[in-house]
Amino acid sequence: MKRKLDHGPDGRPFPSGKKHCKGNSYLSPSSLAQATPTTFGDLRLANGHSAQRRRVNSGPPPTGLQDWLLTFQTWSGPERLLALDELIDRCETSQVKHMMQVIEPQFQRDFISLLPKELALYVLTFLAPRDLLQAAQTCRYWRILAEDNLLWREKCREEGISDGVPYRRRESMCPDASFSPWKSVYIRQHRIETNWRMGDTREPMVLKGHDDHVITCLQFSGDLIVSGSDDNTLKVWSAITGKCLRTLTGHSGGVWCSQMAGATVISGSTDRTLRVWDAESGECVHALYGHTSTVRCMHLHGERVVSGSRDTTLRVWDVSTGRCEHVLAGHVAAVRCVQYDGRRVVSGGYDYMVKVWDPETEVCLHTLQGHTNRVYSLQFDGVFVVSGSLDTSIRVWDVETGGCVHTLTGHQSLTSGMELRDNILVSGNADSTVRVWDVRTGQCLHTLQGPNKHQSAVTCLQFCRGLVLSSSDDGTVKLWDLRTGAWLRDVVALQSRGSGGVVWRIRASDTRLVCAAGSRNGTEETKLLVLDFDLDDTKTDSDLK
């Protein structure tokens, strides 16, 4: 894409013949070297001064001056410095003052303002965002350059910020100040991450419902939160106001699993059915019958949801019609976890097996054998299948060959939850630890433990933006640095932590965290906690300083 830089800061067009830059490469480094002055005289000419300098008097030059200058030019750099030192020592104060008056202005010139805009922008690409903000305080022209939108788009790209909603433009004290939407995106994302790491948030919203029942599943999409419970209901909440918008009733048994896409919610229950709901209206769109025991797990992809049941089968359903399209039979015990990428289904069961299916033909492509106890958790990215088991191990499988690529050991108990992104796997375990792995090498990169580790089983986890969130039976939600493995802080700590309080489930977006909490002994009310890390939309440059 051609970069259009048609006008300078004064609004006048650049002279014809100047070539505009393409993309983010403002100018090649070789062009910089061609413009570098070699002597002080060259610098004076570059700064617009005449070669004819003002004489201090009208008399003729002293005899022998030209010979001395020619001799000076033949000396090396160190020899010239020595000669200048000797010369200064022999000068009177008025003569040294004259030297200063001639020399100082040349080095106080604003070199950026002397450069073509493309070249000035190229120089600024080497500055860190904090330094760009400092540079913007220098003068109006520097501010215009430092607000360049494509310059800030590049800074966002360097930080992995690919999209975002810029702030609305605020009234400025300087009406003619330029405005960069990408700069506002960068500042907002920086502030949000700082709030996550440092704890600058409002008091959590507390959403009370489901009486004293357990919240078994939790979904969060846009501004809607959906909680499912063993009280047979699901509740739809506003993430903005905290109000319960509606209660979804229809199941005759506890809700054990759910999925959500936009306003469509699918739930599975001990009553052996799945239900498809419209979260906006609260209407049950379809009731899906077919399983003969508890629906324990499901995974939604597009218009299809795959459900796994204690009846040992999986079923593929069309969400829009409510029709069961395929039945996958082959497990000999309850199906506990399932993943579906639109092409293949992967399931894990209490029969110690992991199976890879072609849902269209209902054929089991691979049975992945190796675990010696129940399989409780799965991740699948189209290349690797990762399974967590009660046998304490995590296994990484090649989905094409069905071969076990790595066996990840180190956990001491059941791996209840995992998340896989690119080659990084984060696993949460009943041994109270969280581990970070590289699935390509099989190496454990970090064990998230230490003095601030969880004191009981890890119940749920998520990771994004270089951060790991983990919840636990100990009543806390902890924040960790993914890169270093360091504990950052406790984001949530229930009053009854350590004495019965539990955080069952967590769901997070870039700006919000939703926690489902309660207790098994009556020490903590069942509730949802909503934390907002995007405090307001009027951040300023000072947020980066």
XYZ file of C-alpha atoms in Angstrom:
545
model
C 0.000 0.000 0.000
C 1.445 3.370 -0.986
C 1.877 5.764 1.895
C 0.462 9.195 1.074
C 2.451 12.043 2.605
C 1.361 14.942 0.432
C 1.809 17.895 2.756
C 4.229 19.189 5.330
C 3.187 20.450 8.770
C 2.508 23.908 7.367
C -0.021 22.492 4.896
C 2.128 23.234 1.836
C 2.733 20.391 -0.639
C 6.153 18.779 -0.802
C 8.209 19.841 -3.815
C 7.707 17.690 -6.879
C 10.366 15.061 -7.338
C 10.270 13.831 -3.729
C 9.373 10.188 -3.703
C 6.789 8.941 -1.277
C 7.555 5.902 0.845
C 5.785 2.579 0.590
C 4.342 0.603 3.493
C 6.126 1.123 6.789
C 9.632 1.568 5.350
C 9.943 5.310 5.485
C 13.431 5.487 3.985
C 16.397 3.222 3.570
C 19.348 3.676 5.953
C 21.684 4.328 3.008
C 19.853 7.586 2.305
C 20.745 8.804 5.786
C 24.463 8.460 5.223
C 24.363 10.615 2.057
C 23.064 13.625 3.995
C 25.587 13.548 6.847
C 27.856 16.696 6.957
C 31.584 15.934 7.179
C 32.928 19.241 8.525
C 31.631 22.119 10.604
C 31.561 24.254 7.474
C 29.376 21.658 5.755
C 27.074 21.705 8.777
C 26.749 25.494 8.563
C 25.861 25.268 4.877
C 23.354 22.454 5.585
C 21.740 24.681 8.198
C 21.282 27.472 5.679
C 24.207 29.767 6.557
C 26.229 31.540 3.912
C 29.792 30.505 3.298
C 30.729 34.159 3.738
C 30.918 34.648 7.487
C 30.639 37.973 9.271
C 34.093 39.326 10.069
C 34.800 40.666 13.555
C 36.703 43.621 12.004
C 37.381 45.064 8.587
C 41.147 44.490 8.633
C 42.992 42.065 6.333
C 43.538 38.452 7.520
C 46.719 37.924 9.497
C 49.879 36.949 7.650
C 50.409 33.195 7.465
C 46.726 32.291 8.194
C 46.271 30.334 4.956
C 49.546 28.453 5.495
C 48.431 27.556 9.038
C 45.044 26.362 7.805
C 46.662 24.222 5.100
C 48.974 22.721 7.705
C 45.973 22.107 10.030
C 44.232 20.154 7.289
C 47.216 17.823 6.911
C 47.107 16.797 10.573
C 45.285 13.760 11.890
C 42.213 14.004 14.096
C 44.132 13.669 17.393
C 46.690 16.215 16.183
C 43.941 18.692 15.362
C 42.417 18.268 18.832
C 45.796 18.922 20.438
C 46.265 22.059 18.329
C 42.798 23.328 19.259
C 43.493 22.731 22.961
C 46.687 24.789 22.673
C 44.853 27.490 20.721
C 42.054 27.792 23.296
C 44.593 28.034 26.112
C 46.092 31.062 24.397
C 42.760 32.807 23.687
C 41.332 35.672 25.700
C 37.831 35.432 27.180
C 36.260 37.548 24.436
C 37.758 35.268 21.779
C 36.425 32.096 23.457
C 33.027 33.789 23.717
C 33.124 34.465 19.961
C 33.821 30.772 19.338
C 30.812 29.815 21.431
C 28.559 32.268 19.579
C 29.561 30.706 16.272
C 29.513 27.049 17.330
C 26.611 26.621 19.774
C 23.726 27.614 17.461
C 24.768 24.971 14.936
C 24.355 22.159 17.472
C 21.107 23.547 18.846
C 19.404 23.285 15.485
C 16.310 21.047 15.251
C 17.677 18.483 12.811
C 14.285 16.744 12.539
C 12.650 19.891 11.154
C 15.412 20.140 8.529
C 14.682 16.663 7.164
C 12.030 15.711 4.627
C 8.966 14.357 6.371
C 9.569 10.793 5.123
C 13.107 10.835 6.520
C 11.998 12.366 9.828
C 9.371 9.626 10.213
C 11.957 6.983 9.444
C 14.124 8.295 12.292
C 11.156 8.207 14.670
C 10.446 4.535 13.904
C 13.481 3.685 16.045
C 11.956 5.275 19.155
C 10.044 3.308 21.761
C 6.443 4.444 22.371
C 7.382 6.211 25.621
C 10.126 8.117 23.780
C 7.701 9.055 21.005
C 5.423 10.631 23.584
C 8.344 12.579 25.027
C 9.346 13.708 21.535
C 5.808 14.987 20.950
C 6.308 17.512 23.760
C 9.240 19.186 21.977
C 7.336 21.406 19.558
C 4.257 21.465 17.359
C 6.001 19.924 14.337
C 7.448 17.070 16.395
C 3.984 16.454 17.830
C 2.502 16.198 14.344
C 5.193 13.688 13.358
C 4.831 11.698 16.585
C 1.049 11.423 16.017
C 1.523 9.831 12.586
C -1.121 7.106 12.316
C 0.950 4.571 10.338
C 3.844 5.072 12.748
C 1.571 4.007 15.621
C 0.071 1.206 13.566
C 3.599 -0.200 13.296
C 4.072 0.128 17.059
C 0.810 -1.792 17.558
C 2.023 -4.486 15.169
C 5.301 -4.809 17.071
C 3.331 -5.400 20.268
C 0.963 -7.915 18.669
C -2.012 -5.542 18.817
C -3.827 -6.371 15.603
C -7.127 -4.622 16.105
C -9.094 -2.564 18.553
C -11.624 0.223 18.890
C -9.965 3.644 19.094
C -11.189 6.131 21.627
C -13.603 8.737 20.442
C -11.708 11.943 19.872
C -11.848 14.252 22.855
C -11.922 18.029 22.776
C -8.314 19.165 22.716
C -6.752 22.234 24.286
C -4.968 22.582 20.944
C -7.724 22.526 18.277
C -5.241 21.970 15.444
C -3.469 19.055 17.166
C -3.348 15.939 15.002
C -5.016 12.732 16.131
C -3.888 9.115 15.605
C -6.513 6.363 16.021
C -3.787 3.711 16.211
C -2.046 5.657 18.955
C -5.284 5.657 20.960
C -5.554 1.874 20.413
C -1.985 1.419 21.673
C -2.551 3.552 24.774
C -5.816 1.772 25.576
C -4.263 -1.683 25.287
C -1.282 -0.598 27.377
C -3.578 0.743 30.082
C -5.706 -2.418 30.106
C -2.636 -4.635 30.503
C -1.353 -2.387 33.292
C -4.717 -2.699 35.044
C -4.555 -6.490 34.772
C -1.043 -6.605 36.151
C -1.288 -3.895 38.797
C -4.894 -4.288 39.931
C -6.346 -0.914 38.979
C -10.051 -1.838 38.683
C -13.421 -0.867 40.031
C -14.950 -2.934 42.791
C -16.192 -6.201 41.255
C -19.874 -6.392 40.363
C -21.538 -9.143 42.361
C -24.260 -11.073 40.530
C -26.287 -13.265 42.869
C -28.414 -16.141 41.646
C -28.843 -19.923 41.640
C -29.401 -19.734 45.434
C -26.866 -22.032 47.102
C -26.456 -24.367 44.134
C -23.214 -25.043 42.266
C -22.497 -23.135 39.057
C -21.351 -25.968 36.808
C -20.644 -24.073 33.554
C -20.001 -20.501 32.497
C -20.006 -18.708 29.139
C -19.181 -15.105 28.279
C -19.710 -13.462 24.872
C -19.761 -9.732 24.212
C -21.829 -8.130 26.952
C -23.707 -11.307 27.894
C -22.820 -13.829 30.583
C -24.556 -17.203 30.814
C -24.264 -19.373 33.922
C -25.534 -22.951 34.200
C -26.263 -24.693 37.467
C -27.304 -27.946 39.077
C -30.553 -26.127 39.952
C -31.733 -27.125 36.397
C -31.553 -23.548 35.044
C -29.314 -21.197 33.126
C -29.265 -17.459 33.766
C -28.429 -14.698 31.297
C -26.718 -11.640 32.792
C -25.619 -8.245 31.534
C -21.853 -7.840 31.891
C -22.390 -4.061 31.927
C -25.143 -3.617 34.516
C -24.889 -6.928 36.369
C -28.625 -7.488 36.075
C -30.110 -10.925 35.484
C -31.838 -10.447 32.133
C -33.660 -13.775 32.072
C -33.698 -17.309 33.459
C -33.696 -20.180 30.964
C -35.969 -22.913 32.283
C -36.873 -26.199 30.663
C -34.345 -28.782 31.799
C -35.599 -31.275 34.354
C -32.133 -32.082 35.628
C -28.919 -30.269 36.489
C -27.115 -28.435 33.709
C -23.595 -29.840 33.321
C -22.188 -28.217 30.189
C -22.829 -25.332 27.802
C -21.515 -23.537 24.741
C -22.238 -20.071 23.409
C -21.834 -18.198 20.120
C -23.286 -14.719 19.950
C -26.812 -14.935 21.369
C -27.092 -18.698 20.770
C -26.637 -20.881 23.855
C -26.571 -24.694 23.908
C -26.859 -26.583 27.198
C -26.532 -30.242 28.208
C -28.159 -31.799 31.247
C -28.548 -34.832 33.449
C -32.039 -35.072 31.923
C -30.287 -36.566 28.834
C -31.212 -33.664 26.531
C -29.531 -30.703 24.901
C -31.377 -27.443 24.488
C -30.726 -24.578 22.089
C -31.657 -21.144 23.454
C -31.911 -17.593 22.197
C -30.231 -15.615 24.973
C -31.827 -12.367 23.791
C -35.401 -13.595 24.101
C -34.957 -16.469 26.564
C -36.786 -18.780 24.159
C -35.869 -22.480 23.907
C -35.455 -22.863 20.143
C -34.887 -26.637 20.088
C -34.842 -29.540 22.545
C -32.464 -32.226 21.274
C -33.371 -35.794 22.224
C -31.286 -38.899 21.595
C -28.823 -39.510 24.413
C -29.857 -42.099 26.987
C -27.809 -40.722 29.876
C -26.311 -37.467 31.172
C -24.903 -35.109 28.557
C -21.477 -34.456 30.057
C -19.591 -32.419 27.451
C -20.037 -30.582 24.160
C -18.162 -28.487 21.615
C -19.690 -25.988 19.203
C -18.221 -25.136 15.798
C -20.223 -23.066 13.362
C -23.749 -24.473 13.049
C -22.824 -27.839 14.539
C -22.430 -28.981 18.110
C -20.954 -32.336 19.144
C -22.125 -33.757 22.469
C -20.628 -36.536 24.586
C -22.621 -38.572 27.077
C -22.365 -41.092 29.850
C -24.197 -43.405 27.440
C -20.725 -43.834 25.741
C -21.758 -42.142 22.477
C -21.226 -38.817 20.782
C -23.837 -37.083 18.677
C -23.437 -34.420 16.001
C -26.322 -31.945 15.867
C -27.361 -29.186 13.491
C -28.019 -26.216 15.787
C -30.263 -24.386 13.333
C -32.626 -27.335 12.748
C -32.169 -29.317 15.966
C -31.608 -32.484 13.936
C -29.150 -35.220 14.973
C -26.965 -35.787 11.928
C -24.524 -38.447 13.144
C -23.946 -40.830 16.048
C -20.353 -41.794 16.905
C -20.210 -45.081 18.819
C -17.039 -46.812 19.993
C -16.226 -45.811 23.560
C -17.022 -48.449 26.157
C -17.429 -46.017 29.062
C -18.675 -42.476 29.598
C -17.427 -39.764 27.228
C -15.950 -37.025 29.423
C -14.488 -34.489 26.974
C -14.783 -33.580 23.300
C -13.216 -31.235 20.758
C -14.445 -30.429 17.243
C -12.742 -28.285 14.599
C -15.396 -28.595 11.886
C -13.586 -31.491 10.237
C -12.675 -34.003 12.904
C -14.037 -34.897 16.313
C -11.720 -35.898 19.157
C -13.163 -37.501 22.296
C -11.794 -38.724 25.625
C -13.491 -41.155 27.923
C -13.536 -43.069 31.165
C -12.372 -46.119 29.151
C -8.856 -44.544 29.161
C -9.118 -43.977 25.392
C -8.854 -40.966 23.111
C -10.579 -41.359 19.754
C -10.335 -39.378 16.517
C -13.447 -39.458 14.322
C -14.583 -38.492 10.853
C -18.084 -37.274 11.752
C -19.367 -37.431 8.169
C -18.683 -41.165 7.804
C -19.032 -41.889 11.550
C -15.732 -43.790 11.299
C -13.169 -43.839 14.130
C -9.906 -42.915 12.401
C -7.600 -43.544 15.371
C -7.862 -44.911 18.882
C -5.082 -43.292 20.888
C -3.998 -45.748 23.563
C -1.504 -45.052 26.306
C -3.316 -43.561 29.284
C -3.810 -45.888 32.231
C -6.753 -44.076 33.775
C -9.720 -41.890 32.864
C -9.249 -39.065 30.352
C -10.703 -35.810 31.717
C -9.486 -33.047 29.421
C -8.643 -32.477 25.761
C -7.237 -29.832 23.456
C -7.049 -30.058 19.667
C -5.593 -27.493 17.238
C -5.887 -29.445 13.998
C -2.339 -30.813 14.260
C -1.898 -32.023 17.820
C -4.311 -33.744 20.166
C -3.446 -33.157 23.831
C -5.089 -35.338 26.488
C -5.001 -35.032 30.284
C -5.713 -37.998 32.516
C -6.234 -39.168 36.049
C -3.002 -41.151 35.556
C -1.200 -37.777 36.124
C 0.266 -37.642 32.597
C -0.490 -35.439 29.617
C -0.008 -36.965 26.192
C 0.580 -35.166 22.897
C -0.589 -37.055 19.796
C -0.190 -36.539 16.060
C -3.754 -36.385 14.737
C -2.777 -37.671 11.272
C -0.828 -40.763 12.354
C -2.348 -41.359 15.773
C 1.153 -41.673 17.228
C 2.113 -40.380 20.675
C 4.607 -37.570 20.118
C 5.329 -36.703 23.768
C 4.340 -37.817 27.241
C 4.404 -34.815 29.559
C 5.138 -35.800 33.141
C 5.451 -33.719 36.269
C 1.923 -33.284 37.562
C 1.004 -35.427 40.556
C -2.757 -35.773 40.076
C -5.691 -35.265 37.706
C -5.257 -32.689 34.929
C -8.683 -31.079 34.987
C -8.202 -28.331 32.431
C -5.876 -27.268 29.644
C -5.549 -24.540 27.031
C -3.488 -24.815 23.837
C -2.457 -21.870 21.681
C 0.121 -22.246 18.927
C 2.796 -24.428 20.517
C 2.118 -23.344 24.116
C 0.030 -25.548 26.398
C -1.062 -24.477 29.879
C -2.369 -27.222 32.186
C -4.139 -26.994 35.555
C -3.995 -29.889 37.972
C -5.549 -31.159 41.174
C -2.014 -31.095 42.642
C -2.523 -27.278 42.994
C -0.020 -26.340 40.280
C -0.202 -24.928 36.779
C 2.394 -25.881 34.194
C 3.414 -24.279 30.905
C 4.645 -26.613 28.145
C 5.984 -26.483 24.607
C 4.064 -29.235 22.813
C 6.526 -29.326 19.921
C 9.482 -30.168 22.132
C 7.669 -31.728 25.091
C 9.567 -29.410 27.445
C 8.023 -27.988 30.609
C 8.793 -24.268 30.397
C 7.450 -23.235 33.792
C 5.756 -24.652 36.859
C 3.579 -21.933 38.363
C 4.069 -22.508 42.049
C 6.167 -21.089 44.889
C 5.103 -19.292 48.074
C 2.051 -17.757 46.369
C 0.833 -20.894 44.633
C -2.647 -22.326 44.984
C -3.307 -24.250 48.168
C -5.808 -26.647 46.619
C -6.873 -28.131 43.274
C -6.886 -25.886 40.206
C -10.449 -25.733 38.875
C -10.134 -23.649 35.717
C -7.604 -21.628 33.709
C -7.184 -19.297 30.752
C -4.252 -17.584 29.110
C -3.892 -14.677 26.703
C -1.907 -11.445 26.264
C 1.101 -13.049 27.966
C -0.874 -13.724 31.148
C -2.222 -16.898 32.763
C -5.329 -16.882 34.964
C -6.008 -19.831 37.256
C -8.832 -20.493 39.716
C -8.877 -22.969 42.558
C -10.736 -24.762 45.303
C -8.782 -22.492 47.658
C -11.071 -19.548 46.784
C -8.620 -17.489 44.739
C -7.942 -16.472 41.151
C -4.249 -15.936 40.511
C -2.485 -14.050 37.733
C 0.842 -15.274 36.350
C 3.320 -14.016 33.781
C 3.336 -16.558 30.934
C 6.867 -15.669 29.787
C 8.622 -15.813 33.159
C 6.279 -18.046 35.150
C 6.216 -15.457 37.949
C 3.194 -14.928 40.182
C 1.887 -11.381 39.715
C -1.018 -11.107 42.139
C -4.282 -12.568 43.394
C -6.990 -11.054 41.204
C -9.765 -12.517 43.368
C -9.600 -13.722 46.973
C -12.902 -14.766 48.538
C -13.570 -13.914 52.167
C -13.998 -17.624 52.857
C -10.834 -18.620 50.998
C -9.103 -21.480 52.708
C -12.222 -22.395 54.671
C -14.608 -23.666 52.018
C -14.829 -20.877 49.433
C -14.372 -22.095 45.848
C -13.948 -20.400 42.486
C -15.505 -22.980 40.176
C -15.173 -21.371 36.768
C -13.579 -18.344 35.128
C -14.035 -16.721 31.726
C -12.079 -13.714 30.528
C -11.993 -11.296 27.621
C -9.323 -8.648 27.018
C -11.128 -6.258 29.331
C -13.252 -8.336 31.731
C -12.984 -11.307 34.051
C -16.051 -13.305 35.119
C -15.768 -15.729 38.050
C -18.326 -18.245 39.280
C -17.844 -18.676 43.036
C -19.472 -20.241 46.051
C -18.797 -22.985 48.566
C -19.669 -26.559 49.381
C -20.189 -25.916 53.089
C -22.282 -22.723 53.148
C -19.395 -20.368 53.936
C -19.779 -18.405 50.669
C -22.864 -17.385 48.707
C -23.165 -18.650 45.149
C -22.460 -15.679 42.897
C -20.704 -14.300 39.851
C -17.986 -11.671 40.158
C -17.358 -9.366 37.177
C -14.133 -7.331 37.078
C -13.667 -4.584 34.474
C -10.094 -3.662 33.479
C -11.053 -1.017 30.910
C -11.745 1.711 33.427
C -12.652 4.489 31.006
C -12.161 5.551 27.430
C -10.427 8.895 27.988
C -6.835 7.798 28.520
C -4.043 10.278 27.843
C -0.399 10.113 26.846
C 0.526 10.076 30.531
C -0.715 6.477 30.725
C 2.514 5.370 29.035
C 4.844 7.450 31.175
